[in-house]
XYZ file of C-alpha atoms in Angstrom:
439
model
C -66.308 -157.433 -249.627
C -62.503 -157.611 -249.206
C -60.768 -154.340 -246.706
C -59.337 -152.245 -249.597
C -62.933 -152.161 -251.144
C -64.293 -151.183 -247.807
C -62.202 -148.569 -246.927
C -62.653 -146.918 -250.239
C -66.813 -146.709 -249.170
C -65.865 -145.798 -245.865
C -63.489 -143.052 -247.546
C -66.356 -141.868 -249.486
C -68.834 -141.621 -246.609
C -66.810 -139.168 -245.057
C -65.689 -141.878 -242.260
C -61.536 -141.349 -242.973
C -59.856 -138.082 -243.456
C -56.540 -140.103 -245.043
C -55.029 -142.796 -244.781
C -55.361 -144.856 -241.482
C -52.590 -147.463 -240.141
C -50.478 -148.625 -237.448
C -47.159 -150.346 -238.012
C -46.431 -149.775 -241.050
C -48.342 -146.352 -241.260
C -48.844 -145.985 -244.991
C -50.921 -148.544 -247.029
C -51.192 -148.901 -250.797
C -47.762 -147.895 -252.030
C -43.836 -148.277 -250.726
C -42.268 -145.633 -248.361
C -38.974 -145.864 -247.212
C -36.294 -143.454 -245.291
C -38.647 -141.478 -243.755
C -37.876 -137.584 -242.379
C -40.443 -136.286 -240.311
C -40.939 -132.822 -239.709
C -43.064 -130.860 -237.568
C -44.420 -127.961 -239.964
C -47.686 -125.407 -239.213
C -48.516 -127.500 -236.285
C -48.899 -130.634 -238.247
C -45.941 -133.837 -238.909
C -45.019 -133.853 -242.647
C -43.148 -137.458 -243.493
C -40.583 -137.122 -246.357
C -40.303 -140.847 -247.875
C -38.616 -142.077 -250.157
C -41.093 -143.944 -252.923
C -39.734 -147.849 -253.546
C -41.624 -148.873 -257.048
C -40.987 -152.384 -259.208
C -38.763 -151.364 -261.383
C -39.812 -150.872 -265.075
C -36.479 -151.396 -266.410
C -34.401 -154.350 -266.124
C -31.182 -153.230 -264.660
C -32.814 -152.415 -261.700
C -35.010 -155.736 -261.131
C -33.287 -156.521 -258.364
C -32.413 -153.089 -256.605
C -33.525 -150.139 -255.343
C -35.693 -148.361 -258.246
C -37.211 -144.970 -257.056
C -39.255 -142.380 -259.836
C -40.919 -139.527 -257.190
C -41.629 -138.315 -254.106
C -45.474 -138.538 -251.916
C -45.550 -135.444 -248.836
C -47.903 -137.294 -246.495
C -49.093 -135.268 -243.691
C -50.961 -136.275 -239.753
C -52.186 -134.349 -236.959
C -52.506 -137.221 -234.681
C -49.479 -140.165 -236.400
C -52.767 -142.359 -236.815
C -54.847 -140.916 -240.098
C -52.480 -139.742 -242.893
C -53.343 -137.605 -245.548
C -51.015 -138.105 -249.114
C -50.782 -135.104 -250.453
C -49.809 -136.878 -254.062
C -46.240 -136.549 -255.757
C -44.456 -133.281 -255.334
C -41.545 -134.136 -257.150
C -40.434 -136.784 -260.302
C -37.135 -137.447 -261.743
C -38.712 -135.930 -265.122
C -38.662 -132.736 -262.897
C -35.236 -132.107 -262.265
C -33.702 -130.597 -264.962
C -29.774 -131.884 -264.204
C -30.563 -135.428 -263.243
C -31.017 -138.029 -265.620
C -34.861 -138.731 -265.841
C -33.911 -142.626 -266.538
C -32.023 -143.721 -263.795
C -34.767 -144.449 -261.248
C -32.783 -142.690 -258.210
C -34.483 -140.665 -255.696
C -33.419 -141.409 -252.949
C -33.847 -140.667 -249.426
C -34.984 -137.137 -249.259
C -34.917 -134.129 -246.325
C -37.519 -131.140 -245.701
C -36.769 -127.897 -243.748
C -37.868 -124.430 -243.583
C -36.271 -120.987 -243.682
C -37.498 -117.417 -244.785
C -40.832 -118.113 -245.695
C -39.721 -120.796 -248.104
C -39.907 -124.704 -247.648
C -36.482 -126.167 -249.205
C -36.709 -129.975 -250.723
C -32.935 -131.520 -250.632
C -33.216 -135.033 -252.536
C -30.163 -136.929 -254.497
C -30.179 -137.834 -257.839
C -28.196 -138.901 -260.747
C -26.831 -136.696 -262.620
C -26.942 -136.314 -266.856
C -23.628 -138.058 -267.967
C -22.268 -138.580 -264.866
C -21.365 -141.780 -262.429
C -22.671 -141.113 -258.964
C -24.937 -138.705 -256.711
C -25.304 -135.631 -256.138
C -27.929 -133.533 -254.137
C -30.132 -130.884 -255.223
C -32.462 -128.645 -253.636
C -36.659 -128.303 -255.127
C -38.376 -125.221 -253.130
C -42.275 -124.460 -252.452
C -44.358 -121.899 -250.458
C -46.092 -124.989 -248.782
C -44.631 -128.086 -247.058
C -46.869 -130.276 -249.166
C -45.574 -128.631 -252.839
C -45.045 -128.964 -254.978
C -41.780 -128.513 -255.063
C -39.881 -126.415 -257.957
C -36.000 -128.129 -258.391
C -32.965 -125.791 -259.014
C -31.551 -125.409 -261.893
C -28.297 -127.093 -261.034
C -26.982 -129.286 -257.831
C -25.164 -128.304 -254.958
C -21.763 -127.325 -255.741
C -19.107 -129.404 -254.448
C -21.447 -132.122 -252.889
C -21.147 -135.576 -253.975
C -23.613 -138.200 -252.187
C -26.907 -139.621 -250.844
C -28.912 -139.065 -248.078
C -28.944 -135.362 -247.562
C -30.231 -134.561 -244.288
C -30.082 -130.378 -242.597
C -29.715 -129.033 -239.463
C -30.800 -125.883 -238.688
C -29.497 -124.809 -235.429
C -31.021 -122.002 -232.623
C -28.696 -119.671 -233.890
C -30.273 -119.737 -237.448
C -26.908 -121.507 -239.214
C -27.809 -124.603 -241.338
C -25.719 -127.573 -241.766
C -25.871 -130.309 -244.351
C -24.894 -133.963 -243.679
C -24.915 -136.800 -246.257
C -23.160 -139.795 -247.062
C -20.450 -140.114 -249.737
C -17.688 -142.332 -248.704
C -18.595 -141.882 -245.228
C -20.378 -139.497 -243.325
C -19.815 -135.214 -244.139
C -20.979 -132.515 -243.161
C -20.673 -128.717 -244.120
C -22.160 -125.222 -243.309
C -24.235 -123.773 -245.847
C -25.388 -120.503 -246.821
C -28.441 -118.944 -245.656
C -29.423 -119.413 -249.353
C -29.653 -122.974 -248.078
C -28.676 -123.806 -251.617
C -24.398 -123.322 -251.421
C -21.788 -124.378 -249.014
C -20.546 -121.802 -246.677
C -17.436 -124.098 -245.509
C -15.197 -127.298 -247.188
C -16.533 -130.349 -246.492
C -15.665 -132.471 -243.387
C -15.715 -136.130 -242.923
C -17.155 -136.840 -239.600
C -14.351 -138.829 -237.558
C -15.005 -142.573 -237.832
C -17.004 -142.974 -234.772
C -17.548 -146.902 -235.267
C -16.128 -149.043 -238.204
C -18.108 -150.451 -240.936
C -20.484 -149.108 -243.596
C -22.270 -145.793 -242.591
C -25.420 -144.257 -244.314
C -28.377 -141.888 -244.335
C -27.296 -139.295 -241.491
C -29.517 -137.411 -239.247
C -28.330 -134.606 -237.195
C -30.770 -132.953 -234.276
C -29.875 -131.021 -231.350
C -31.295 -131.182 -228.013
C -30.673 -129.723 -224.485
C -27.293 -127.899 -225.783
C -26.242 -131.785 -227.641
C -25.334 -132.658 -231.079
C -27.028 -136.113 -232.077
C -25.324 -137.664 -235.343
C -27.647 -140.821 -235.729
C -27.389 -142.934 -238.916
C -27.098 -146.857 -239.961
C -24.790 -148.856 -239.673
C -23.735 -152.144 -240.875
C -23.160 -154.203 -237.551
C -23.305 -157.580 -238.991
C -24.629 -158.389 -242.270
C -27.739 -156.023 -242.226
C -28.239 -152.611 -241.146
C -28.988 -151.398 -237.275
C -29.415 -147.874 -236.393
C -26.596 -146.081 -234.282
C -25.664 -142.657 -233.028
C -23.201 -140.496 -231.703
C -22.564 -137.051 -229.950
C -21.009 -133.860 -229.708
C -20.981 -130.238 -228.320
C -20.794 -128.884 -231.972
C -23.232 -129.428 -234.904
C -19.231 -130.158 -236.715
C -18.265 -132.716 -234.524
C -16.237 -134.390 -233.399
C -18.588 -136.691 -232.481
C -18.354 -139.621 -230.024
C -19.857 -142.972 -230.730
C -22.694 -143.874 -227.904
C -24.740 -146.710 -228.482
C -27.141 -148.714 -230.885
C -31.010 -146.912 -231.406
C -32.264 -149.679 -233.127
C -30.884 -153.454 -233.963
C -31.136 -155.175 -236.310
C -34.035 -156.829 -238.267
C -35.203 -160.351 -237.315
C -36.778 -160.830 -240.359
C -32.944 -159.932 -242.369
C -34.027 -156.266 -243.980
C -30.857 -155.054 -245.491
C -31.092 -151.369 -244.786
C -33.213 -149.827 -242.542
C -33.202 -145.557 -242.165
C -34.821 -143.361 -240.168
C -35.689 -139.811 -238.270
C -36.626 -138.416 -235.019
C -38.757 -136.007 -234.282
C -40.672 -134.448 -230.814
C -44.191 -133.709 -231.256
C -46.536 -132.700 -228.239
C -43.755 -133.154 -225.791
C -43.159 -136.948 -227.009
C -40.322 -138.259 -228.987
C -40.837 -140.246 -231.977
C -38.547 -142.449 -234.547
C -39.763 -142.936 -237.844
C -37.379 -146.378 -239.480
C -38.600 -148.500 -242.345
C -39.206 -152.287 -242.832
C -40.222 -154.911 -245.347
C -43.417 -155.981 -243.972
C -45.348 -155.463 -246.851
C -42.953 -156.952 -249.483
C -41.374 -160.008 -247.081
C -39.920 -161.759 -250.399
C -37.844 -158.452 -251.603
C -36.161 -156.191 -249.268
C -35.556 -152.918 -251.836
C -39.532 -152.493 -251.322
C -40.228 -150.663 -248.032
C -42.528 -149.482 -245.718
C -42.380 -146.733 -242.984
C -42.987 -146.984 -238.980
C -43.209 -145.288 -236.504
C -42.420 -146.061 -232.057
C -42.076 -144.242 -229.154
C -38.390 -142.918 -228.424
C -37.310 -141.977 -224.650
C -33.871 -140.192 -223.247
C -31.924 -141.287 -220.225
C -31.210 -138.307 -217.224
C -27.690 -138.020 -218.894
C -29.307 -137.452 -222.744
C -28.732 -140.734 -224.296
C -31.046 -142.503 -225.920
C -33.190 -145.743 -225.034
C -33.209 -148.521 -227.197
C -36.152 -148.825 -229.621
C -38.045 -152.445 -229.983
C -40.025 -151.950 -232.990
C -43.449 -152.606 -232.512
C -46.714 -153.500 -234.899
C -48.918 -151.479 -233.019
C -47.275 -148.133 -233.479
C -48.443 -145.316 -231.777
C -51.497 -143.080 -231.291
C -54.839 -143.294 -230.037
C -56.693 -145.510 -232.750
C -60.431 -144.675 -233.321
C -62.745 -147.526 -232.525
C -64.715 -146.617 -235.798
C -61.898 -146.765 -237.410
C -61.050 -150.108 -239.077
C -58.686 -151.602 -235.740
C -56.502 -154.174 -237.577
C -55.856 -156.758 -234.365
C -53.108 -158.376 -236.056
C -50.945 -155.140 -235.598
C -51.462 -156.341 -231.397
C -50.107 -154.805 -228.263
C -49.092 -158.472 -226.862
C -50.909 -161.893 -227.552
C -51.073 -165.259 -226.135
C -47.739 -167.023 -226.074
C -49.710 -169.992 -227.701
C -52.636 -170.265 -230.049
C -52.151 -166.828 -232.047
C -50.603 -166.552 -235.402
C -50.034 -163.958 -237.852
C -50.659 -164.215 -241.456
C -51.321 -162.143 -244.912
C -55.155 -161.756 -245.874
C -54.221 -162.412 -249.710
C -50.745 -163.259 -250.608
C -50.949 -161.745 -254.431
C -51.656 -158.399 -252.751
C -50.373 -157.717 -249.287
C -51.469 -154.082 -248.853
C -54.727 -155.905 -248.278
C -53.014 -156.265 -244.674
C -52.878 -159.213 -242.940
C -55.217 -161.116 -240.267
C -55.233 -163.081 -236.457
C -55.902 -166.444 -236.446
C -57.007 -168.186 -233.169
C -56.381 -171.674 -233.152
C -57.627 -172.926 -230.114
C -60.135 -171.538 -227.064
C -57.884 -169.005 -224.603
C -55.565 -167.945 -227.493
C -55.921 -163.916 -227.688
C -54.478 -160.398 -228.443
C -54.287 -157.029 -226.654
C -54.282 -153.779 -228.624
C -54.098 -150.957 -226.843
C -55.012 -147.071 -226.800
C -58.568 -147.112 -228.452
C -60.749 -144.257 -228.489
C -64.706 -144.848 -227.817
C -65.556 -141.214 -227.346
C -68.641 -140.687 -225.254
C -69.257 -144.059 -225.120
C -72.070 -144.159 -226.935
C -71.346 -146.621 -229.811
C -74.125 -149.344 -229.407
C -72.459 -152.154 -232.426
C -69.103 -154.157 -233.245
C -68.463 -155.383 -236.789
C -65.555 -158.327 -237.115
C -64.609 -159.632 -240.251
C -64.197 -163.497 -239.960
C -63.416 -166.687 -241.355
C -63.635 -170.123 -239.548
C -64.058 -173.726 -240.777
C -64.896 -174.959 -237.353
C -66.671 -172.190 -235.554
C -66.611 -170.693 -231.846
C -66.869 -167.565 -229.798
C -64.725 -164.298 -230.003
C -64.880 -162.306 -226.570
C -63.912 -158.533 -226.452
C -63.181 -156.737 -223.932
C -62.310 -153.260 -222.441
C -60.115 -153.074 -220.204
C -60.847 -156.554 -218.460
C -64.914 -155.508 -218.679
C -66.816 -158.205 -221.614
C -68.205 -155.789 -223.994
C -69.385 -158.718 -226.420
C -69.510 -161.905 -227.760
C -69.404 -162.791 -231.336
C -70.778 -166.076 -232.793
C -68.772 -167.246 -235.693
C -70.381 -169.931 -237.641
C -68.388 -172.140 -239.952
C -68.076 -169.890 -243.234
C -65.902 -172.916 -245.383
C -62.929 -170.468 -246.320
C -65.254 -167.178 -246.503
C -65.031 -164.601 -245.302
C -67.892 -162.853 -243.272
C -68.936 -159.853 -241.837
C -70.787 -159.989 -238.212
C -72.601 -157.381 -236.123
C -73.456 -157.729 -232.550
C -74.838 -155.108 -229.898
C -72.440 -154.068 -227.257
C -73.154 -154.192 -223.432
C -71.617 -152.016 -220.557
C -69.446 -149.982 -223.165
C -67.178 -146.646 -221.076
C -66.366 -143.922 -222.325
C -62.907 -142.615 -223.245
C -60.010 -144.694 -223.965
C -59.826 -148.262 -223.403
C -56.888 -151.049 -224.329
C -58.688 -153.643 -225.812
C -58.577 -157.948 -225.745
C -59.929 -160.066 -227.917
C -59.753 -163.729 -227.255
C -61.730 -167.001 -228.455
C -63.443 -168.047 -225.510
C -64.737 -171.584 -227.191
C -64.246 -172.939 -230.455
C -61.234 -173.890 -232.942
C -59.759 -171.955 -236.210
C -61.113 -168.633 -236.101
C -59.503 -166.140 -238.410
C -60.102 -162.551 -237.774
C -59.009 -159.380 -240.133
C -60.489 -156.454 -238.514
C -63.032 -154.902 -235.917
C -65.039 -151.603 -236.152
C -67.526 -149.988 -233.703
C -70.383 -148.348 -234.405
């Protein structure tokens, strides 16, 4: 039984509430340029919805039909709440072009307002409209027309203490204007933000904290995209340049966009990669890591990480090859099925003492009696887990000649609560792992 079959029994037996992941959080489809916001208690993710493109000028680019609302009480098990919005919808934007782009989400007045770009019937170009709803999920109803005197991408709104909103987007740089409390017209001209570092700018977002002004966006340091930010004393600017958020990709993703967002009293950015589509860097997938301030209100570098964050469910299916740290030798990283790589990927250990770490996993009262591993291994040998340093079990693999298998073994000496766990192959050669559950 492969994992996308599983999880869709699992799913039905009430086991999942949504969808459940670590870095990158969504499964099954493309998400890209992620806004989070924190709405009724619960984070609501704004993506943007990469597709293969169905028409052939866009084969090679970005191609983009809709938007998915996905929605987490805990940034481990997502719930997609479907499309809320489709080109088809918008009734000044040309329902051909394949150009939703990178979208933003706020609330005023009872109402939830939707500001997306698009391109527009007859025209060359962007412009930005605004879709509202009575929920943050939608779905979302689009104006009839596009924000006057806005030309752009990446729409992105600040609503400050005071109640005033603010709308930043790019369009030959970076702008930003008051708007009406409407939250559908400008309220003042336009004003390019100063040029706080040269190169190619994109996909603002604005946030205030502790009295500052944080402009973040990305930025073209070299040849890809890193993320960067600057501040002020005044949601208008000016704005001074302060440091890098996020560098660059290893792996050579073009763009990469992002939000932040506090929830619970942490600090959270939400960026996009190309894990899931390695070969092809206009398909996209969100993340999510841990974000921390210095005393004086800058920001610490991010390191992007697999494991993400949260507290992971041990009955949950814990996907090992999304690891806290691992063995400098003997531990490698590869897809399950290279035709389809939402199936997720899996560890291989090649040799005894190789292992992983993945941390934060929740065993409840301790009570689970059972671990399941799915495994492959043409030579054999012994997995070891353990809980923090304590040997909970020991699977046998047997050779399985390029199967894979499912094994079940009781559990000794299990605690309660949260645990970081390490699995490691304590004797044997060539053991492939793709997941481990407790029951």
């Amino acid at each position: 039984m492969n994992k996308r079959v599983l999880f869709v029994l699992l799913l039905c037996l009430g086991a999942f509430s949504g969808l459940v992941a670590q870095n990158p959080i969504i499964s099954g489809q493309f998400t890209a340029d992620p806004t989070a916001r924190v709405f009724e208690g619960k984070v609501y993710l704004y993506p943007s919805h990469d597709i293969p493109s169905p028409v052939e000028r866009l084969q090679e680019w970005f191609c983009m039909e809709d938007y998915h609302v996905f929605s987490s009480e805990d940034l481990v098990k997502w719930t997609d709440h479907g499309v809320v919005l489709s080109q088809s919808d918008v009734p000044w934007g040309d329902a051909g072009s394949y150009s939703m782009w990178a979208p933003d989400c706020v609330y005023k007045n009872g109402t939830y307002y939707f500001f997306f770009p698009a391109s527009p019937k007859g025209e060359k170009g962007f412009r930005i409209g605004v879709a509202t709803s009575d929920t943050p999920f939608g779905p979302f109803k689009p104006l009839a027309e596009p924000i006057a005197g806005v030309q752009g991408i990446d729409p992105c709104v600040l609503l400050d203490k005071d109640g005033q909103a603010y709308l930043y987007w790019s369009g030959r740089g970076l702008n930003v204007a008051r708007l009406k409390n409407n939250l559908t017209e400008l309220d003042s001209a336009p004003v390019l933000v100063a040029d706080v570092k040269d190169g190619f700018k994109e996909g603002p977002f604005a946030f205030e904290r502790n009295g500052k002004y944080y402009l973040t966006y990305p930025w073209v340091k070299d040849k890809t995209e890193c993320l960067a930010y600057a501040m002020s004393d005044s949601p208008m600017g000016p704005f001074e340049y302060k440091g890098i958020i996020m560098d660059q990709s290893p792996t050579g993703c073009w763009t990469n966009h992002h939000s932040l967002l506090e929830y619970k009293g942490q600090w959270y950015l939400f960026y996009h990669h190309n894990d899931y589509s390695p070969d092809f860097d206009k398909n996209r997938s969100v993340c999510i890591d841990s974000l921390f301030f210095n005393a004086d209100g800058t920001i610490r570098q991010v390191v992007p990480t697999l494991r993400g964050v949260g507290i992971a469910d041990a009955r949950s299916l814990i996907q090992i090859d999304r690891y806290s740290t691992k063995s400098e030798e003997g531990v490698f990283i590869d897809y399950v099925n290279q035709d389809d790589k939402f199936e997720g990927w899996k560890t291989f250990f090649s040799h005894e003492g190789a292992w992983v770490t993945f941390h934060r996993v929740d065993f409840g009262d301790g009570k689970l009696q059972k671990v399941s591993a799915r495994v492959s291994s043409e030579m054999g040998g012994t997995l070891q887990v353990c809980a923090d340093g304590h040997v909970i079990a020991d699977i046998e693999v047997p050779v399985t000649v390029g199967r894979w298998q499912t094994l079940t073994v009781p559990l000794t000496g299990l605690q309660e609560g949260v645990h970081n766990l390490c699995v490691s192959l304590s004797s044997g050669r060539n053991v492939q792992v793709d997941w481990i559950r407790f029951e």
